[in-house]
Each structure stands twice: as structure tokens, then as C-alpha cells.
Amino acid sequence: MRGSLSLFFYTLFRRNGPLTALPSPSGNSNPVVWVAGQDVASVRAILNLSAKLDQIGISVTFLITAPDGVLEHFTSSDRIVLSPFPRERAKDANAFLNTWKPIMGFWVGGPLKPGLLFAAARQNVPMVLLNADDSIVDDVRGNFGRRAVAQSVRLFRMAFATNYVSGGICVRLGIPEVSVHVTGDLAEGSVALPCDNDELDALSGTISAREVWLAAQVPEDEIDLVLAAHETLRDTNRRLLLILNPETLGNSETQAIALAAKGWKVAIRSKGDEIKSQIQIYLVDKPFELGLWLRLAPISFLGGTFSAEKIGSDPRQAAALGSAVVHGPRTAPHRDSFDRMHSLTPPAATQVVSPDNLARAVAELLSPDVAAAQANSAWEFVSRGAELTDQLIELILEATELAEAENAGT
């Protein structure tokens, strides 16, 4: 496909800046899906999509281009390659796509980069527009720029719009109406952490007569805060059990001795200790069991959200498993997820700022109606966009099968 006069002048006068070194393929044979992300939430949504593909045994490498301020929040891996956007001049855009040879591409939101989209069209890379809204025509100056953007919109094979107004914009700009779908935005979602179902059944029976709350992935400098809250709670609820999951595993006996010295009755998971009626704290210290405890506890305090030097827990993990989320004031690097959860009605998370505040929040959530309302709101948050995610998986599978058929024929 040849470009237009508008595209020529758009790229001619476009300020590209210095050419940034771009990553090269590592040599694995996975098909490549190119994703043009615009913000942290869109990249997280793609990481969630990648995890779901892994769960069903589909090996795809995602090449994610995004602004530098977004990329700094993530790390490349075997199946996730992070890259700055290439420049829009035809030489640079063509070289980028020739290097990676993506089987398809997703452009998540705006603004658009016509130079890259025309290069993808010239190389027959099918492109799909996600999170389509009025931002796709934002930040475009001059007649040539506006025309180039409008023409590049027509290159998308399909568009998923955030609302009907945005869908109408896509149709007016030239995407066939039959190819425009109103689905809402591509939400982050969450992949449910696994657990041993036999252990879940056994422990559910063991603690069924107790009220419990979980303090998950708690760093050393937050343990006293959790203990202070638990002591306050037990003043009025003597049977309340704290499931304490320290961030650092491997020194459970030392931790249990320290807790016992403070007067707590403790059982240790790795020792096979029973959760007897007099046990006040169950120290859970086996790796890869967080999914088990999030399923068992109706309330979860997320550790690392008070500590300045720690990376706080991802709230979507608890939300996906029906546990009401409680957290401290430090929410990076998941601030956008926490903010979205707090914006819901009712809020899908509770923020606390002190041990007394934590105790009050847990006490309130021990009411089944309150916990259920918050957990339901959280579930809606993480499950939003699940249908769109399934549709994208189908598109990737179709593109993978088509690429395999083409390779077999050559």
C-alpha cells in the first residue's frame, strides 16, 4: 500500500527526535504480536492477556512499544519484549517491522502514529484498534497531520470502542460499521493464583468455625503494625485468627519464637502444626501458596503498602479470589489499580493509615454483608473486559494458525 501526500508531509515535518536503540529478537520461534501501548494500564492488560495465553498453552511473544515513562514500570522477559516506539519515517518503521515480522498488531488507544500504521499496512500486518475513543485524533496539529491520522484509521481491520460515541467516530473515519464493536476498554483483569484444591477443602473445614483475616506478604517492618491491629481486634473477638504470611520465608521458627515471646499462641504451616482453638496466629511460610490463603480469608491486608522501600502487593490477585482488600497508603507500582478500585461504588478496597485504622477496617469487614459488597465490587473490577480478552485470544489464535499455514506453504 502506498502512502498519501498527507502522510508524506506529516512524516516530513514530524519531530522524531534522536533514534533510540531498539531491541532485537532473541531467537525464540514464537510468533510475535506487536502491541502499541499508551499507558501503564494498557500494558498491564496485555501482560494479563499473555498470562491467559500461557495458561492455555499458546506460546506468543508480545512486542510492546510504549512511551519511556510507561516502559520504566515493567521488565522484559522471555515472552514480553519492551521497546520504545520506532521513528515514523518509512525507513525506520519498515526496518522495525522487518526485524520483528509480527503476525498481527494491537494499537491500544490514542494518539495514533500514521507512519507506523502505514508501514504495517504495507507489510500486510493486520492491525486491530483497542480502547478506541476520541484520543485517537488528539494531539494532531495541521491539516496534513489530521488527514494522515484520518487515513490511518481506515487501515485497521477491526476496532473495539470504549462507548457508542467512540464507535461512531471510528465509523465516520472509515472503519466499516460491521468491524466496529463497542466493548468498553481493555481492562487489566487478573489471572487467578493457583492452589491445591485438596488443601483448600481440608483447611476450609479446619477453620470454618473461626473468623479469620490474612496479612499477606508482610515485610519485617510492618509485622508490629499487623500485630497491634490483631491485638485490638481480639479484645472484642477472642476467636479471631490471623493468617500471617511474611514476605521473607525460611526463618519461621525464629519468627514464631519472637511472637511467642510477645505472648502470642502460634502455629507454623511448614511444621504441619494443627490450628487448634487456642491458636491466635497461623504462620504460613510455604512458597507458592498465596492463592490458597486468598481463597480462605474473606479479608486480606496487603503487605508492603506501608513500607517506603517495598513493592506493594497487586490488589487484583486478592480481588480475583473474592477476598476484600485492605491496604496502606503506599500503592506504587499498582497505584492505577488501587485508584480504580477506590473509584467504584461501593469501593473495592479500603485504605488504612495506622494500626487502629487497620483494626477498625478489619472489624467492619468481618460483617459478612460488608465484606461481600466490597468483594463483589472487586470481582466486577477484575472480571470487567473478560469477554474482550477472550475475543482477542481468538484473534491471536486465528493469526497464529494463518501464519503457520503460510510458513508451511513456503
CSV table of C-alpha atoms in Angstrom, one decimal:
chain,number,residue,atom,x,y,z
A,1,MET,CA,0.0,0.0,0.0
A,2,ARG,CA,1.3,3.4,-1.0
A,3,GLY,CA,1.1,6.3,1.4
A,4,SER,CA,-0.7,9.5,0.8
A,5,LEU,CA,0.5,13.1,0.2
A,6,SER,CA,-0.8,13.9,3.7
A,7,LEU,CA,1.4,11.1,5.2
A,8,PHE,CA,4.4,12.4,3.2
A,9,PHE,CA,4.2,15.9,4.6
A,10,TYR,CA,3.2,14.6,8.1
A,11,THR,CA,6.4,12.5,8.4
A,12,LEU,CA,8.5,15.2,6.7
A,13,PHE,CA,7.7,17.7,9.3
A,14,ARG,CA,7.3,15.3,12.2
A,15,ARG,CA,9.8,15.9,15.0
A,16,ASN,CA,11.1,12.4,15.6
A,17,GLY,CA,14.0,13.2,17.9
A,18,PRO,CA,17.1,11.0,18.1
A,19,LEU,CA,16.9,7.4,17.1
A,20,THR,CA,16.7,5.2,20.2
A,21,ALA,CA,18.3,1.8,20.2
A,22,LEU,CA,15.6,-0.8,19.7
A,23,PRO,CA,15.7,-4.4,20.9
A,24,SER,CA,16.3,-7.3,18.5
A,25,PRO,CA,14.6,-10.8,18.5
A,26,SER,CA,16.2,-13.2,20.9
A,27,GLY,CA,16.0,-16.2,18.6
A,28,ASN,CA,12.9,-18.0,20.0
A,29,SER,CA,10.5,-19.3,17.4
A,30,ASN,CA,7.3,-17.9,19.0
A,31,PRO,CA,5.0,-15.9,16.7
A,32,VAL,CA,5.2,-12.2,17.5
A,33,VAL,CA,2.2,-10.0,18.3
A,34,TRP,CA,3.0,-6.2,18.3
A,35,VAL,CA,1.2,-4.1,20.8
A,36,ALA,CA,1.3,-0.3,20.8
A,37,GLY,CA,0.5,0.6,24.4
A,38,GLN,CA,0.0,4.2,25.6
A,39,ASP,CA,-0.2,3.9,29.4
A,40,VAL,CA,0.6,1.6,32.4
A,41,ALA,CA,-2.9,0.2,32.5
A,42,SER,CA,-2.9,-0.9,28.8
A,43,VAL,CA,0.5,-2.6,29.2
A,44,ARG,CA,-0.8,-4.4,32.3
A,45,ALA,CA,-3.8,-5.6,30.4
A,46,ILE,CA,-1.6,-7.1,27.7
A,47,LEU,CA,0.5,-8.8,30.4
A,48,ASN,CA,-2.7,-10.3,31.7
A,49,LEU,CA,-3.6,-11.4,28.2
A,50,SER,CA,-0.2,-13.0,27.9
A,51,ALA,CA,-0.6,-14.9,31.1
A,52,LYS,CA,-4.0,-16.3,30.0
A,53,LEU,CA,-2.4,-17.5,26.7
A,54,ASP,CA,0.3,-19.2,28.8
A,55,GLN,CA,-2.4,-21.0,30.8
A,56,ILE,CA,-4.0,-22.5,27.7
A,57,GLY,CA,-0.6,-23.5,26.2
A,58,ILE,CA,-0.3,-20.8,23.5
A,59,SER,CA,3.2,-19.6,23.1
A,60,VAL,CA,3.3,-16.0,21.8
A,61,THR,CA,5.9,-13.3,22.2
A,62,PHE,CA,4.4,-9.8,22.8
A,63,LEU,CA,6.5,-6.9,21.4
A,64,ILE,CA,5.2,-3.9,23.4
A,65,THR,CA,6.1,-0.4,22.3
A,66,ALA,CA,5.2,2.4,24.6
A,67,PRO,CA,6.4,5.8,25.8
A,68,ASP,CA,9.6,5.7,28.0
A,69,GLY,CA,7.6,6.8,31.1
A,70,VAL,CA,5.4,3.7,30.7
A,71,LEU,CA,8.2,1.2,30.0
A,72,GLU,CA,10.1,2.1,33.2
A,73,HIS,CA,7.4,0.3,35.2
A,74,PHE,CA,8.0,-3.1,33.5
A,75,THR,CA,10.7,-5.6,32.8
A,76,SER,CA,11.2,-7.6,29.6
A,77,SER,CA,11.0,-11.4,29.8
A,78,ASP,CA,11.1,-14.5,27.5
A,79,ARG,CA,7.7,-13.7,26.1
A,80,ILE,CA,7.4,-10.0,26.8
A,81,VAL,CA,9.8,-7.6,24.9
A,82,LEU,CA,9.6,-3.9,25.8
A,83,SER,CA,10.6,-1.3,23.3
A,84,PRO,CA,10.4,2.4,22.6
A,85,PHE,CA,8.4,3.4,19.6
A,86,PRO,CA,10.5,3.5,16.4
A,87,ARG,CA,10.5,6.7,14.5
A,88,GLU,CA,7.7,7.2,12.0
A,89,ARG,CA,9.9,7.8,8.9
A,90,ALA,CA,9.3,5.0,6.4
A,91,LYS,CA,12.9,3.7,6.6
A,92,ASP,CA,12.7,3.3,10.4
A,93,ALA,CA,9.2,1.9,10.6
A,94,ASN,CA,9.8,-0.6,7.8
A,95,ALA,CA,13.1,-1.7,9.4
A,96,PHE,CA,11.4,-2.2,12.8
A,97,LEU,CA,8.6,-4.4,11.3
A,98,ASN,CA,11.0,-6.3,9.1
A,99,THR,CA,13.1,-7.2,12.1
A,100,TRP,CA,10.2,-8.5,14.2
A,101,LYS,CA,7.7,-9.7,11.5
A,102,PRO,CA,4.6,-9.6,13.7
A,103,ILE,CA,1.7,-11.8,12.7
A,104,MET,CA,-0.7,-9.1,13.9
A,105,GLY,CA,-0.8,-5.9,16.0
A,106,PHE,CA,-3.0,-4.2,18.6
A,107,TRP,CA,-3.0,-0.4,18.9
A,108,VAL,CA,-4.3,0.4,22.3
A,109,GLY,CA,-5.9,3.9,22.5
A,110,GLY,CA,-4.5,7.1,21.1
A,111,PRO,CA,-2.9,9.1,19.8
A,112,LEU,CA,-2.1,7.2,16.6
A,113,LYS,CA,1.2,7.2,14.7
A,114,PRO,CA,0.2,7.2,11.0
A,115,GLY,CA,3.8,6.5,9.8
A,116,LEU,CA,3.9,3.2,11.7
A,117,LEU,CA,0.4,2.2,10.7
A,118,PHE,CA,1.0,2.7,7.0
A,119,ALA,CA,4.2,0.7,7.4
A,120,ALA,CA,2.2,-2.1,9.0
A,121,ALA,CA,-0.3,-2.0,6.1
A,122,ARG,CA,2.5,-2.1,3.5
A,123,GLN,CA,3.8,-5.3,5.2
A,124,ASN,CA,0.3,-6.8,5.5
A,125,VAL,CA,0.4,-6.8,9.3
A,126,PRO,CA,-3.3,-6.9,10.3
A,127,MET,CA,-3.9,-4.2,12.9
A,128,VAL,CA,-6.7,-4.0,15.5
A,129,LEU,CA,-7.6,-0.8,17.4
A,130,LEU,CA,-8.4,-1.3,21.1
A,131,ASN,CA,-9.7,1.3,23.6
A,132,ALA,CA,-10.9,3.4,20.7
A,133,ASP,CA,-12.1,6.8,21.9
A,134,ASP,CA,-11.7,10.5,20.9
A,135,SER,CA,-8.0,10.3,21.9
A,136,ILE,CA,-7.2,8.7,18.6
A,137,VAL,CA,-7.4,12.1,16.9
A,138,ASP,CA,-6.0,14.1,19.8
A,139,ASP,CA,-2.7,15.9,19.7
A,140,VAL,CA,-2.7,16.3,15.9
A,141,ARG,CA,-1.8,19.7,14.5
A,142,GLY,CA,-2.1,20.9,11.0
A,143,ASN,CA,-4.2,19.8,8.1
A,144,PHE,CA,-1.7,17.2,6.9
A,145,GLY,CA,-1.5,15.7,10.3
A,146,ARG,CA,-5.3,15.4,10.7
A,147,ARG,CA,-5.7,13.9,7.2
A,148,ALA,CA,-2.9,11.4,7.8
A,149,VAL,CA,-4.5,10.3,11.1
A,150,ALA,CA,-7.9,10.0,9.5
A,151,GLN,CA,-6.4,8.0,6.6
A,152,SER,CA,-4.5,5.7,9.0
A,153,VAL,CA,-7.7,4.9,11.0
A,154,ARG,CA,-9.0,3.2,7.8
A,155,LEU,CA,-6.1,0.7,7.9
A,156,PHE,CA,-7.5,-1.1,11.0
A,157,ARG,CA,-9.2,-4.4,10.2
A,158,MET,CA,-11.3,-4.1,13.4
A,159,ALA,CA,-11.9,-1.6,16.2
A,160,PHE,CA,-13.1,-2.1,19.8
A,161,ALA,CA,-14.5,1.1,21.1
A,162,THR,CA,-15.0,2.3,24.7
A,163,ASN,CA,-18.5,3.5,24.1
A,164,TYR,CA,-21.0,4.2,21.3
A,165,VAL,CA,-19.9,7.7,20.7
A,166,SER,CA,-16.3,6.5,20.1
A,167,GLY,CA,-17.7,3.7,17.9
A,168,GLY,CA,-19.4,6.4,15.8
A,169,ILE,CA,-16.1,8.2,15.4
A,170,CYS,CA,-14.4,5.1,14.1
A,171,VAL,CA,-17.2,4.6,11.6
A,172,ARG,CA,-17.1,8.2,10.4
A,173,LEU,CA,-13.3,7.9,10.0
A,174,GLY,CA,-13.7,5.0,7.7
A,175,ILE,CA,-13.8,1.7,9.6
A,176,PRO,CA,-16.7,-0.4,8.3
A,177,GLU,CA,-19.6,-0.4,10.8
A,178,VAL,CA,-19.6,-4.2,10.8
A,179,SER,CA,-16.0,-4.2,12.0
A,180,VAL,CA,-16.6,-1.8,14.9
A,181,HIS,CA,-17.5,-3.3,18.3
A,182,VAL,CA,-18.5,-1.4,21.5
A,183,THR,CA,-16.9,-3.4,24.4
A,184,GLY,CA,-15.6,-0.9,26.8
A,185,ASP,CA,-11.8,-0.6,27.4
A,186,LEU,CA,-9.3,-3.4,27.7
A,187,ALA,CA,-9.3,-3.9,31.4
A,188,GLU,CA,-6.3,-5.2,33.4
A,189,GLY,CA,-8.1,-8.2,34.8
A,190,SER,CA,-6.2,-10.8,36.7
A,191,VAL,CA,-5.1,-14.4,36.4
A,192,ALA,CA,-6.3,-16.3,39.5
A,193,LEU,CA,-3.4,-17.6,41.5
A,194,PRO,CA,-3.5,-21.5,41.7
A,195,CYS,CA,-4.0,-23.6,44.8
A,196,ASP,CA,-4.2,-27.2,45.8
A,197,ASN,CA,-7.9,-28.0,46.0
A,198,ASP,CA,-7.5,-30.8,48.5
A,199,GLU,CA,-5.6,-28.5,50.8
A,200,LEU,CA,-8.4,-25.9,50.3
A,201,ASP,CA,-11.1,-28.4,51.3
A,202,ALA,CA,-9.2,-29.6,54.3
A,203,LEU,CA,-8.3,-26.2,55.6
A,204,SER,CA,-11.8,-24.8,55.0
A,205,GLY,CA,-13.1,-27.5,57.3
A,206,THR,CA,-10.5,-26.8,59.9
A,207,ILE,CA,-11.1,-23.1,60.2
A,208,SER,CA,-14.8,-23.0,59.4
A,209,ALA,CA,-15.7,-22.2,63.0
A,210,ARG,CA,-13.3,-19.3,63.2
A,211,GLU,CA,-13.3,-15.8,61.9
A,212,VAL,CA,-10.1,-15.1,60.0
A,213,TRP,CA,-8.2,-12.4,58.3
A,214,LEU,CA,-5.0,-12.6,56.2
A,215,ALA,CA,-1.9,-10.3,56.3
A,216,ALA,CA,-0.2,-11.2,53.0
A,217,GLN,CA,3.4,-10.8,52.0
A,218,VAL,CA,4.2,-8.7,55.1
A,219,PRO,CA,7.7,-7.2,55.3
A,220,GLU,CA,9.5,-7.3,58.6
A,221,ASP,CA,8.9,-3.6,59.3
A,222,GLU,CA,5.1,-4.0,59.1
A,223,ILE,CA,4.7,-7.0,61.3
A,224,ASP,CA,4.3,-5.0,64.5
A,225,LEU,CA,1.6,-2.9,62.8
A,226,VAL,CA,-0.3,-6.1,61.9
A,227,LEU,CA,0.1,-7.5,65.4
A,228,ALA,CA,-1.1,-4.2,67.0
A,229,ALA,CA,-4.2,-4.3,64.9
A,230,HIS,CA,-4.8,-8.0,65.7
A,231,GLU,CA,-4.4,-7.3,69.4
A,232,THR,CA,-7.1,-4.6,69.2
A,233,LEU,CA,-9.4,-6.9,67.3
A,234,ARG,CA,-9.0,-9.8,69.8
A,235,ASP,CA,-10.1,-7.5,72.6
A,236,THR,CA,-13.7,-8.0,71.4
A,237,ASN,CA,-13.3,-11.1,69.3
A,238,ARG,CA,-11.3,-13.8,71.2
A,239,ARG,CA,-11.7,-16.5,68.5
A,240,LEU,CA,-10.3,-14.3,65.6
A,241,LEU,CA,-7.4,-16.0,63.8
A,242,LEU,CA,-4.7,-14.1,62.0
A,243,ILE,CA,-3.1,-15.9,59.0
A,244,LEU,CA,0.3,-14.2,58.8
A,245,ASN,CA,2.2,-14.6,55.5
A,246,PRO,CA,5.6,-13.0,55.9
A,247,GLU,CA,7.3,-11.5,52.9
A,248,THR,CA,10.5,-13.4,53.7
A,249,LEU,CA,10.2,-17.1,54.1
A,250,GLY,CA,12.7,-19.5,55.7
A,251,ASN,CA,13.0,-18.2,59.2
A,252,SER,CA,9.6,-19.3,60.6
A,253,GLU,CA,10.9,-20.8,63.8
A,254,THR,CA,12.8,-17.6,64.7
A,255,GLN,CA,9.6,-15.6,63.9
A,256,ALA,CA,7.4,-18.0,65.9
A,257,ILE,CA,9.8,-17.7,68.9
A,258,ALA,CA,9.6,-13.9,68.7
A,259,LEU,CA,5.8,-14.0,68.5
A,260,ALA,CA,5.6,-16.4,71.4
A,261,ALA,CA,7.8,-14.1,73.5
A,262,LYS,CA,5.2,-11.4,73.0
A,263,GLY,CA,2.5,-13.7,74.3
A,264,TRP,CA,1.0,-15.0,71.1
A,265,LYS,CA,0.0,-18.6,70.6
A,266,VAL,CA,1.4,-19.6,67.2
A,267,ALA,CA,1.3,-22.5,64.8
A,268,ILE,CA,3.6,-22.9,61.8
A,269,ARG,CA,2.3,-24.2,58.4
A,270,SER,CA,5.6,-25.8,57.3
A,271,LYS,CA,5.8,-27.8,60.5
A,272,GLY,CA,2.4,-29.3,60.0
A,273,ASP,CA,1.1,-27.7,63.2
A,274,GLU,CA,-2.6,-28.0,63.8
A,275,ILE,CA,-4.8,-24.9,64.0
A,276,LYS,CA,-6.2,-25.6,67.5
A,277,SER,CA,-8.8,-23.5,69.1
A,278,GLN,CA,-6.3,-21.6,71.2
A,279,ILE,CA,-4.1,-20.7,68.2
A,280,GLN,CA,-4.1,-16.9,67.6
A,281,ILE,CA,-1.7,-16.6,64.7
A,282,TYR,CA,-1.1,-19.2,61.9
A,283,LEU,CA,2.3,-18.5,60.4
A,284,VAL,CA,2.1,-19.6,56.7
A,285,ASP,CA,5.5,-20.0,55.3
A,286,LYS,CA,5.3,-22.3,52.3
A,287,PRO,CA,6.1,-20.8,48.9
A,288,PHE,CA,3.5,-20.6,46.1
A,289,GLU,CA,0.5,-20.9,48.5
A,290,LEU,CA,-0.8,-17.3,48.4
A,291,GLY,CA,-3.7,-18.4,46.1
A,292,LEU,CA,-4.8,-20.8,48.9
A,293,TRP,CA,-4.8,-18.2,51.6
A,294,LEU,CA,-6.6,-15.6,49.5
A,295,ARG,CA,-9.3,-18.1,48.9
A,296,LEU,CA,-9.7,-19.0,52.6
A,297,ALA,CA,-9.6,-15.5,54.0
A,298,PRO,CA,-12.5,-13.1,53.4
A,299,ILE,CA,-10.3,-10.2,54.3
A,300,SER,CA,-6.7,-9.6,53.1
A,301,PHE,CA,-4.3,-6.8,54.3
A,302,LEU,CA,-1.7,-6.4,51.5
A,303,GLY,CA,1.7,-6.1,52.9
A,304,GLY,CA,4.3,-3.7,51.6
A,305,THR,CA,1.8,-0.9,51.4
A,306,PHE,CA,3.2,1.0,54.4
A,307,SER,CA,6.9,0.5,53.7
A,308,ALA,CA,8.8,3.1,51.7
A,309,GLU,CA,11.3,0.7,50.3
A,310,LYS,CA,9.0,-2.2,49.5
A,311,ILE,CA,7.0,-3.0,46.4
A,312,GLY,CA,3.3,-3.5,47.5
A,313,SER,CA,1.2,-6.4,46.6
A,314,ASP,CA,-1.0,-6.4,43.4
A,315,PRO,CA,-4.6,-5.9,44.6
A,316,ARG,CA,-6.0,-7.7,41.6
A,317,GLN,CA,-4.8,-11.0,42.9
A,318,ALA,CA,-6.9,-10.8,46.1
A,319,ALA,CA,-9.8,-9.2,44.2
A,320,ALA,CA,-9.9,-12.1,41.7
A,321,LEU,CA,-10.3,-14.6,44.5
A,322,GLY,CA,-13.1,-12.9,46.4
A,323,SER,CA,-11.0,-11.5,49.3
A,324,ALA,CA,-11.8,-8.0,50.5
A,325,VAL,CA,-8.7,-5.8,50.0
A,326,VAL,CA,-7.2,-3.6,52.8
A,327,HIS,CA,-4.0,-1.7,52.2
A,328,GLY,CA,-1.8,1.1,53.4
A,329,PRO,CA,-1.1,4.5,51.8
A,330,ARG,CA,1.8,3.4,49.6
A,331,THR,CA,0.3,1.8,46.5
A,332,ALA,CA,3.1,2.1,43.8
A,333,PRO,CA,3.6,0.4,41.5
A,334,HIS,CA,-0.1,-0.6,41.4
A,335,ARG,CA,-1.4,2.9,42.1
A,336,ASP,CA,-3.7,2.9,39.0
A,337,SER,CA,-5.3,-0.4,40.0
A,338,PHE,CA,-5.9,0.9,43.6
A,339,ASP,CA,-7.3,4.2,42.3
A,340,ARG,CA,-9.7,2.4,40.0
A,341,MET,CA,-10.8,0.1,42.8
A,342,HIS,CA,-11.5,3.1,45.1
A,343,SER,CA,-13.5,4.9,42.4
A,344,LEU,CA,-16.1,2.1,42.3
A,345,THR,CA,-19.4,2.1,44.2
A,346,PRO,CA,-19.0,0.6,46.7
A,347,PRO,CA,-15.2,1.0,46.8
A,348,ALA,CA,-13.5,-2.3,46.0
A,349,ALA,CA,-10.7,-1.6,48.5
A,350,THR,CA,-10.1,0.0,51.9
A,351,GLN,CA,-7.1,2.2,52.7
A,352,VAL,CA,-5.8,2.5,56.2
A,353,VAL,CA,-3.1,4.7,57.8
A,354,SER,CA,-2.4,3.2,61.2
A,355,PRO,CA,-2.8,0.1,63.4
A,356,ASP,CA,-6.0,1.4,64.9
A,357,ASN,CA,-7.3,2.3,61.5
A,358,LEU,CA,-6.5,-1.2,60.2
A,359,ALA,CA,-8.3,-2.8,63.2
A,360,ARG,CA,-11.4,-0.7,62.5
A,361,ALA,CA,-11.4,-1.6,58.8
A,362,VAL,CA,-11.0,-5.4,59.5
A,363,ALA,CA,-13.7,-5.2,62.2
A,364,GLU,CA,-16.1,-3.6,59.8
A,365,LEU,CA,-15.3,-6.1,57.1
A,366,LEU,CA,-15.9,-9.0,59.4
A,367,SER,CA,-19.5,-8.3,58.9
A,368,PRO,CA,-20.4,-10.7,56.0
A,369,ASP,CA,-22.6,-8.2,54.2
A,370,VAL,CA,-19.9,-5.5,54.2
A,371,ALA,CA,-17.2,-7.9,53.1
A,372,ALA,CA,-19.4,-9.4,50.4
A,373,ALA,CA,-20.3,-6.0,49.0
A,374,GLN,CA,-16.7,-4.9,48.7
A,375,ALA,CA,-15.6,-8.3,47.3
A,376,ASN,CA,-18.3,-8.2,44.7
A,377,SER,CA,-17.3,-4.8,43.6
A,378,ALA,CA,-13.7,-6.0,43.4
A,379,TRP,CA,-14.8,-9.0,41.4
A,380,GLU,CA,-16.5,-6.8,38.9
A,381,PHE,CA,-13.4,-4.8,38.6
A,382,VAL,CA,-11.1,-7.7,37.8
A,383,SER,CA,-13.6,-9.5,35.6
A,384,ARG,CA,-14.5,-6.4,33.5
A,385,GLY,CA,-13.4,-6.9,30.0
A,386,ALA,CA,-13.1,-10.7,30.3
A,387,GLU,CA,-15.3,-11.0,27.1
A,388,LEU,CA,-13.0,-8.7,25.2
A,389,THR,CA,-9.9,-10.6,26.4
A,390,ASP,CA,-11.5,-13.8,25.1
A,391,GLN,CA,-12.1,-12.2,21.7
A,392,LEU,CA,-8.5,-11.1,21.5
A,393,ILE,CA,-7.3,-14.6,22.3
A,394,GLU,CA,-9.5,-15.8,19.4
A,395,LEU,CA,-7.9,-13.2,17.0
A,396,ILE,CA,-4.4,-14.2,18.1
A,397,LEU,CA,-5.2,-17.9,17.6
A,398,GLU,CA,-6.6,-17.2,14.1
A,399,ALA,CA,-3.5,-15.1,13.2
A,400,THR,CA,-1.2,-17.9,14.6
A,401,GLU,CA,-2.9,-20.6,12.5
A,402,LEU,CA,-2.8,-18.4,9.4
A,403,ALA,CA,1.0,-17.7,9.9
A,404,GLU,CA,1.6,-21.4,10.4
A,405,ALA,CA,-0.3,-22.3,7.2
A,406,GLU,CA,1.7,-19.6,5.2
A,407,ASN,CA,5.0,-20.9,6.6
A,408,ALA,CA,4.1,-24.5,5.7
A,409,GLY,CA,3.3,-23.4,2.1
A,410,THR,CA,6.7,-21.7,1.6
